[in-house]
mmCIF file of C-alpha atoms and ligand atoms in Angstrom:
data_model
loop_
_atom_site.group_PDB
_atom_site.id
_atom_site.type_symbol
_atom_site.label_atom_id
_atom_site.label_comp_id
_atom_site.label_asym_id
_atom_site.label_seq_id
_atom_site.Cartn_x
_atom_site.Cartn_y
_atom_site.Cartn_z
ATOM 1 C CA MET A 1 120.170 151.724 -4.778
ATOM 2 C CA SER A 2 117.192 153.778 -5.867
ATOM 3 C CA ALA A 3 115.732 153.402 -9.345
ATOM 4 C CA THR A 4 116.347 156.227 -11.804
ATOM 5 C CA PRO A 5 113.077 158.144 -12.233
ATOM 6 C CA THR A 6 111.754 157.758 -15.762
ATOM 7 C CA ARG A 7 110.716 160.782 -17.767
ATOM 8 C CA PRO A 8 107.103 160.880 -18.983
ATOM 9 C CA ASP A 9 108.303 160.767 -22.561
ATOM 10 C CA ARG A 10 106.076 158.150 -24.235
ATOM 11 C CA ILE A 11 103.717 159.869 -26.674
ATOM 12 C CA ALA A 12 100.723 158.400 -28.503
ATOM 13 C CA VAL A 13 99.279 160.508 -31.332
ATOM 14 C CA LEU A 14 95.697 160.481 -32.624
ATOM 15 C CA VAL A 15 95.228 161.584 -36.231
ATOM 16 C CA SER A 16 92.561 161.690 -38.922
ATOM 17 C CA GLY A 17 94.194 163.521 -41.824
ATOM 18 C CA ARG A 18 97.460 164.660 -43.337
ATOM 19 C CA GLY A 19 99.527 164.637 -40.123
ATOM 20 C CA SER A 20 101.715 167.720 -40.428
ATOM 21 C CA ASN A 21 101.674 168.130 -36.650
ATOM 22 C CA LEU A 22 102.709 164.483 -36.262
ATOM 23 C CA GLN A 23 105.523 165.106 -38.749
ATOM 24 C CA ALA A 24 106.699 168.100 -36.722
ATOM 25 C CA ILE A 25 106.901 165.830 -33.654
ATOM 26 C CA LEU A 26 108.795 163.140 -35.585
ATOM 27 C CA ASP A 27 111.222 165.697 -37.026
ATOM 28 C CA ALA A 28 111.891 167.222 -33.610
ATOM 29 C CA ILE A 29 112.569 163.785 -32.111
ATOM 30 C CA ASP A 30 114.959 163.011 -34.978
ATOM 31 C CA ALA A 31 116.690 166.361 -34.566
ATOM 32 C CA GLY A 32 117.132 165.752 -30.841
ATOM 33 C CA THR A 33 115.046 168.794 -29.873
ATOM 34 C CA LEU A 34 112.193 166.768 -28.337
ATOM 35 C CA PRO A 35 113.451 163.990 -26.053
ATOM 36 C CA ALA A 36 110.494 161.650 -26.524
ATOM 37 C CA HIS A 37 109.299 158.418 -28.147
ATOM 38 C CA ILE A 38 106.284 157.910 -30.355
ATOM 39 C CA VAL A 39 104.713 154.714 -29.032
ATOM 40 C CA GLY A 40 101.822 154.588 -31.484
ATOM 41 C CA VAL A 41 99.793 156.525 -34.033
ATOM 42 C CA PHE A 42 96.048 155.890 -33.900
ATOM 43 C CA SER A 43 93.399 156.797 -36.426
ATOM 44 C CA ASP A 44 89.670 156.558 -37.080
ATOM 45 C CA LYS A 45 90.520 156.795 -40.797
ATOM 46 C CA PRO A 46 92.464 153.769 -42.080
ATOM 47 C CA SER A 47 93.362 155.785 -45.218
ATOM 48 C CA ALA A 48 94.730 158.797 -43.310
ATOM 49 C CA ALA A 49 97.943 160.066 -44.867
ATOM 50 C CA ALA A 50 99.273 160.695 -41.367
ATOM 51 C CA LEU A 51 99.588 156.942 -40.738
ATOM 52 C CA GLU A 52 102.139 156.645 -43.553
ATOM 53 C CA ARG A 53 104.496 158.897 -41.646
ATOM 54 C CA VAL A 54 105.428 156.129 -39.179
ATOM 55 C CA GLU A 55 106.485 152.517 -39.585
ATOM 56 C CA PRO A 56 103.634 149.980 -39.841
ATOM 57 C CA ALA A 57 104.378 148.523 -36.398
ATOM 58 C CA LEU A 58 103.377 151.842 -34.831
ATOM 59 C CA ARG A 59 100.047 152.185 -36.675
ATOM 60 C CA TRP A 60 96.580 151.349 -35.381
ATOM 61 C CA SER A 61 93.441 152.246 -37.282
ATOM 62 C CA ALA A 62 89.851 151.135 -37.508
ATOM 63 C CA SER A 63 86.610 152.406 -39.008
ATOM 64 C CA PRO A 64 83.952 153.514 -36.533
ATOM 65 C CA LYS A 65 81.305 152.059 -38.867
ATOM 66 C CA ASP A 66 82.605 148.577 -38.014
ATOM 67 C CA TYR A 67 81.640 149.081 -34.369
ATOM 68 C CA ALA A 68 78.199 148.895 -32.799
ATOM 69 C CA SER A 69 78.443 152.297 -31.140
ATOM 70 C CA ARG A 70 80.640 155.329 -30.545
ATOM 71 C CA GLU A 71 81.400 153.925 -27.084
ATOM 72 C CA ALA A 72 82.468 150.557 -28.541
ATOM 73 C CA PHE A 73 84.822 152.241 -31.013
ATOM 74 C CA ASP A 74 86.349 154.474 -28.353
ATOM 75 C CA ALA A 75 86.767 151.477 -26.028
ATOM 76 C CA ALA A 76 88.712 149.595 -28.716
ATOM 77 C CA LEU A 77 90.774 152.695 -29.477
ATOM 78 C CA GLY A 78 91.408 153.168 -25.763
ATOM 79 C CA ASP A 79 92.515 149.550 -25.292
ATOM 80 C CA ALA A 80 94.947 149.869 -28.204
ATOM 81 C CA ILE A 81 96.339 153.107 -26.796
ATOM 82 C CA GLU A 82 96.637 151.729 -23.268
ATOM 83 C CA ALA A 83 98.606 148.739 -24.574
ATOM 84 C CA THR A 84 101.374 151.152 -25.640
ATOM 85 C CA GLN A 85 101.626 152.627 -22.117
ATOM 86 C CA PRO A 86 101.767 156.263 -23.149
ATOM 87 C CA ASP A 87 102.490 159.090 -20.748
ATOM 88 C CA TRP A 88 100.798 161.549 -23.103
ATOM 89 C CA ILE A 89 98.107 161.178 -25.732
ATOM 90 C CA VAL A 90 98.075 163.983 -28.276
ATOM 91 C CA CYS A 91 95.130 164.668 -30.560
ATOM 92 C CA ALA A 92 96.800 166.247 -33.595
ATOM 93 C CA GLY A 93 94.132 166.663 -36.219
ATOM 94 C CA TYR A 94 91.901 163.932 -34.762
ATOM 95 C CA LEU A 95 88.522 164.922 -36.123
ATOM 96 C CA ARG A 96 86.198 162.626 -34.219
ATOM 97 C CA ILE A 97 84.565 163.674 -30.982
ATOM 98 C CA LEU A 98 85.792 161.462 -28.127
ATOM 99 C CA CYS A 99 83.149 160.020 -25.826
ATOM 100 C CA ASP A 100 83.149 160.908 -22.139
ATOM 101 C CA ALA A 101 84.341 157.471 -20.993
ATOM 102 C CA PHE A 102 87.437 157.740 -23.234
ATOM 103 C CA VAL A 103 88.243 161.234 -21.987
ATOM 104 C CA GLU A 104 87.826 160.173 -18.371
ATOM 105 C CA ARG A 105 89.989 157.083 -18.943
ATOM 106 C CA PHE A 106 92.927 159.202 -20.076
ATOM 107 C CA GLN A 107 92.180 162.464 -18.275
ATOM 108 C CA GLY A 108 95.320 164.343 -17.300
ATOM 109 C CA ARG A 109 97.309 162.795 -20.157
ATOM 110 C CA LEU A 110 95.146 163.932 -23.062
ATOM 111 C CA LEU A 111 96.141 167.029 -25.044
ATOM 112 C CA ASN A 112 94.605 168.541 -28.182
ATOM 113 C CA ILE A 113 95.791 171.160 -30.632
ATOM 114 C CA HIS A 114 92.971 173.355 -31.871
ATOM 115 C CA PRO A 115 93.207 176.054 -34.544
ATOM 116 C CA SER A 116 91.736 179.025 -32.683
ATOM 117 C CA LEU A 117 92.396 181.221 -29.695
ATOM 118 C CA LEU A 118 90.133 179.298 -27.330
ATOM 119 C CA PRO A 119 87.648 179.959 -25.815
ATOM 120 C CA LYS A 120 86.901 181.625 -29.146
ATOM 121 C CA TYR A 121 85.790 179.324 -31.957
ATOM 122 C CA PRO A 122 85.549 175.822 -30.568
ATOM 123 C CA GLY A 123 84.484 173.224 -33.140
ATOM 124 C CA LEU A 124 84.957 173.350 -36.895
ATOM 125 C CA ARG A 125 85.585 176.002 -39.604
ATOM 126 C CA THR A 126 87.472 178.188 -37.138
ATOM 127 C CA HIS A 127 89.366 180.175 -39.780
ATOM 128 C CA ALA A 128 86.300 181.080 -41.842
ATOM 129 C CA ARG A 129 84.387 182.066 -38.712
ATOM 130 C CA ALA A 130 87.217 184.307 -37.460
ATOM 131 C CA ILE A 131 87.355 186.079 -40.837
ATOM 132 C CA ALA A 132 83.566 186.453 -41.002
ATOM 133 C CA ASP A 133 83.606 188.070 -37.548
ATOM 134 C CA GLY A 134 86.262 190.575 -38.602
ATOM 135 C CA GLU A 135 88.805 189.344 -36.041
ATOM 136 C CA ALA A 136 92.175 191.132 -36.149
ATOM 137 C CA GLU A 137 93.906 188.147 -34.556
ATOM 138 C CA HIS A 138 93.560 184.385 -34.736
ATOM 139 C CA GLY A 139 95.792 181.486 -33.747
ATOM 140 C CA ALA A 140 96.063 178.091 -32.131
ATOM 141 C CA SER A 141 95.688 176.597 -28.664
ATOM 142 C CA VAL A 142 96.977 173.456 -26.970
ATOM 143 C CA HIS A 143 94.625 172.361 -24.212
ATOM 144 C CA PHE A 144 93.854 169.457 -21.942
ATOM 145 C CA VAL A 145 90.848 167.507 -23.183
ATOM 146 C CA ILE A 146 87.734 167.280 -21.027
ATOM 147 C CA PRO A 147 84.353 165.811 -22.015
ATOM 148 C CA GLU A 148 83.043 169.194 -23.194
ATOM 149 C CA LEU A 149 84.294 169.946 -26.735
ATOM 150 C CA ASP A 150 87.412 172.173 -26.918
ATOM 151 C CA ALA A 151 86.716 173.412 -23.391
ATOM 152 C CA GLY A 152 89.594 172.035 -21.269
ATOM 153 C CA THR A 153 92.155 174.350 -19.724
ATOM 154 C CA VAL A 154 94.415 175.973 -22.284
ATOM 155 C CA VAL A 155 98.121 175.384 -21.683
ATOM 156 C CA ALA A 156 99.505 177.638 -24.398
ATOM 157 C CA GLN A 157 98.536 179.689 -27.417
ATOM 158 C CA ALA A 158 100.155 181.172 -30.503
ATOM 159 C CA ARG A 159 98.722 184.253 -32.190
ATOM 160 C CA VAL A 160 98.806 185.370 -35.793
ATOM 161 C CA PRO A 161 97.355 188.461 -37.468
ATOM 162 C CA VAL A 162 94.352 188.216 -39.771
ATOM 163 C CA ARG A 163 95.370 190.150 -42.886
ATOM 164 C CA PRO A 164 93.075 192.062 -45.253
ATOM 165 C CA GLY A 165 92.080 189.777 -48.120
ATOM 166 C CA ASP A 166 92.722 186.565 -46.154
ATOM 167 C CA ASP A 167 90.524 183.650 -47.097
ATOM 168 C CA ALA A 168 90.157 180.623 -44.835
ATOM 169 C CA ASP A 169 92.956 178.727 -46.597
ATOM 170 C CA ALA A 170 95.444 181.594 -46.352
ATOM 171 C CA LEU A 171 94.654 182.082 -42.688
ATOM 172 C CA ALA A 172 94.813 178.318 -42.000
ATOM 173 C CA ALA A 173 98.288 178.188 -43.560
ATOM 174 C CA ARG A 174 99.493 181.070 -41.358
ATOM 175 C CA VAL A 175 98.057 179.372 -38.263
ATOM 176 C CA LEU A 176 99.615 176.017 -39.190
ATOM 177 C CA GLU A 177 103.067 177.639 -39.220
ATOM 178 C CA VAL A 178 102.707 178.471 -35.534
ATOM 179 C CA GLU A 179 100.859 175.269 -34.600
ATOM 180 C CA HIS A 180 103.948 173.141 -35.051
ATOM 181 C CA PRO A 181 106.303 175.128 -32.777
ATOM 182 C CA LEU A 182 103.455 175.607 -30.299
ATOM 183 C CA LEU A 183 102.768 171.890 -30.015
ATOM 184 C CA LEU A 184 106.470 171.072 -29.724
ATOM 185 C CA ALA A 185 107.012 173.667 -27.004
ATOM 186 C CA VAL A 186 104.140 172.251 -24.940
ATOM 187 C CA LEU A 187 105.366 168.688 -25.454
ATOM 188 C CA ARG A 188 108.839 169.674 -24.221
ATOM 189 C CA LEU A 189 107.232 170.790 -20.948
ATOM 190 C CA ALA A 190 105.125 167.624 -20.853
ATOM 191 C CA VAL A 191 107.966 165.137 -21.352
ATOM 192 C CA ALA A 192 110.129 167.006 -18.862
ATOM 193 C CA GLY A 193 107.446 166.292 -16.258
ATOM 194 C CA ARG A 194 106.711 170.006 -15.790
ATOM 195 C CA LEU A 195 103.087 169.982 -16.910
ATOM 196 C CA ALA A 196 100.101 168.431 -15.143
ATOM 197 C CA GLU A 197 96.348 168.694 -14.929
ATOM 198 C CA ARG A 198 94.991 168.639 -11.377
ATOM 199 C CA GLY A 199 91.212 168.623 -11.398
ATOM 200 C CA THR A 200 90.255 171.597 -13.531
ATOM 201 C CA THR A 201 93.594 173.360 -13.072
ATOM 202 C CA THR A 202 96.692 173.075 -15.224
ATOM 203 C CA THR A 203 99.961 173.259 -13.343
ATOM 204 C CA LEU A 204 103.445 174.132 -14.523
ATOM 205 C CA ASP A 205 106.251 173.145 -12.170
ATOM 206 C CA GLY A 206 103.578 172.516 -9.532
ATOM 207 C CA HIS A 207 102.090 176.026 -9.738
ATOM 208 C CA ALA A 208 98.635 176.740 -11.127
ATOM 209 C CA LEU A 209 98.652 178.205 -14.600
ATOM 210 C CA PHE A 210 95.731 180.628 -14.629
ATOM 211 C CA THR A 211 96.525 182.230 -17.988
ATOM 212 C CA PRO A 212 97.728 180.382 -21.091
ATOM 213 C CA LEU A 213 101.410 180.607 -21.948
ATOM 214 C CA LEU A 214 102.178 182.456 -25.175
ATOM 215 C CA LEU A 215 104.508 181.352 -27.953
ATOM 216 C CA ASP A 216 107.055 184.067 -28.732
ATOM 217 C CA SER A 217 108.711 184.705 -32.086
ATOM 218 C CA ALA A 218 111.701 182.561 -31.067
ATOM 219 C CA GLY A 219 109.436 179.550 -30.521
ATOM 220 C CA ALA A 220 109.657 179.750 -26.713
ATOM 221 C CA LEU A 221 106.744 179.847 -24.287
ATOM 222 C CA ARG A 222 106.321 182.779 -21.933
ATOM 223 C CA ALA A 223 103.859 183.614 -19.220
ATOM 224 C CA PRO A 224 102.112 186.850 -20.261
ATOM 225 C CA GLY A 225 104.173 189.800 -19.045
ATOM 226 C CA ALA A 226 107.098 187.625 -17.914
ATOM 227 C CA ASP A 227 110.685 188.613 -18.722
ATOM 228 C CA GLY A 228 111.969 185.244 -19.860
ATOM 229 C CA PRO A 229 110.716 181.959 -21.253
ATOM 230 C CA VAL A 230 109.353 179.312 -18.906
HETATM 231 C C1 GRF B 1 95.367 171.353 -37.504
HETATM 232 O O1 GRF B 1 94.969 172.608 -37.937
HETATM 233 C C2 GRF B 1 94.907 171.119 -36.092
HETATM 234 O O2 GRF B 1 94.944 172.268 -35.312
HETATM 235 C C3 GRF B 1 93.491 170.695 -36.299
HETATM 236 O O3 GRF B 1 93.511 169.897 -37.453
HETATM 237 C C4 GRF B 1 94.622 170.260 -38.259
HETATM 238 C C5 GRF B 1 95.454 169.043 -38.446
HETATM 239 O O4 GRF B 1 96.509 169.226 -39.324
HETATM 240 N N1 GRF B 1 92.957 170.052 -35.122
HETATM 241 P P1 GRF B 1 97.572 168.075 -39.544
HETATM 242 O O5 GRF B 1 96.797 166.785 -39.830
HETATM 243 O O6 GRF B 1 98.406 167.945 -38.301
HETATM 244 O O7 GRF B 1 98.370 168.491 -40.734
#
């Protein structure tokens, strides 16, 4: 008798702040629209509001200032994550740069949601920078994490218009509305075993994904120009 293959459905989430993306994941799991388990929520900010969104047994946090170096903190974080045996590690508002050894340790399982249409606007203050540049469009990207900041291959993006009179907060709120369905749509592919990172290439169903998928207005992901959702 052969063993039933297990789905890669164990998700660890890294957070530093309020945790609305984490909440979207929790709500989707509760609603039965994301067949996954949260195995742990990890933070570099012991006071992060995001931690309160899960039961204490699932929380791990520590202050980087209590560690001798960035590498020592990331090693402790990595050990705690590894102990939960996650299939996927999702940075959802994790505001600390991860050191190369951490990224290499979890490469291929490490996803980040970033509030810009990468490769535009890596780093911080993305909304203010997009407005200052007069962009007509802005949005969010989910990408695999590599050692270079916000530079891994982009799996999927969601676009929103920049409206006249937008300030950074107004634009951030519009982007956040699409971040949640975007992240959930990518995680559905991930836990179904359809998504992988092979070297520097992202694959979907075993085929290289050369252009990011796009979130449509129904919350489904499409390859650009394709008739139906993936
Ligand atoms: C989101 O905009 C995410 O893209 C960025 O940080 C923010 C986190 O929001 N990396 P939340 O903590 O999930 O509410």
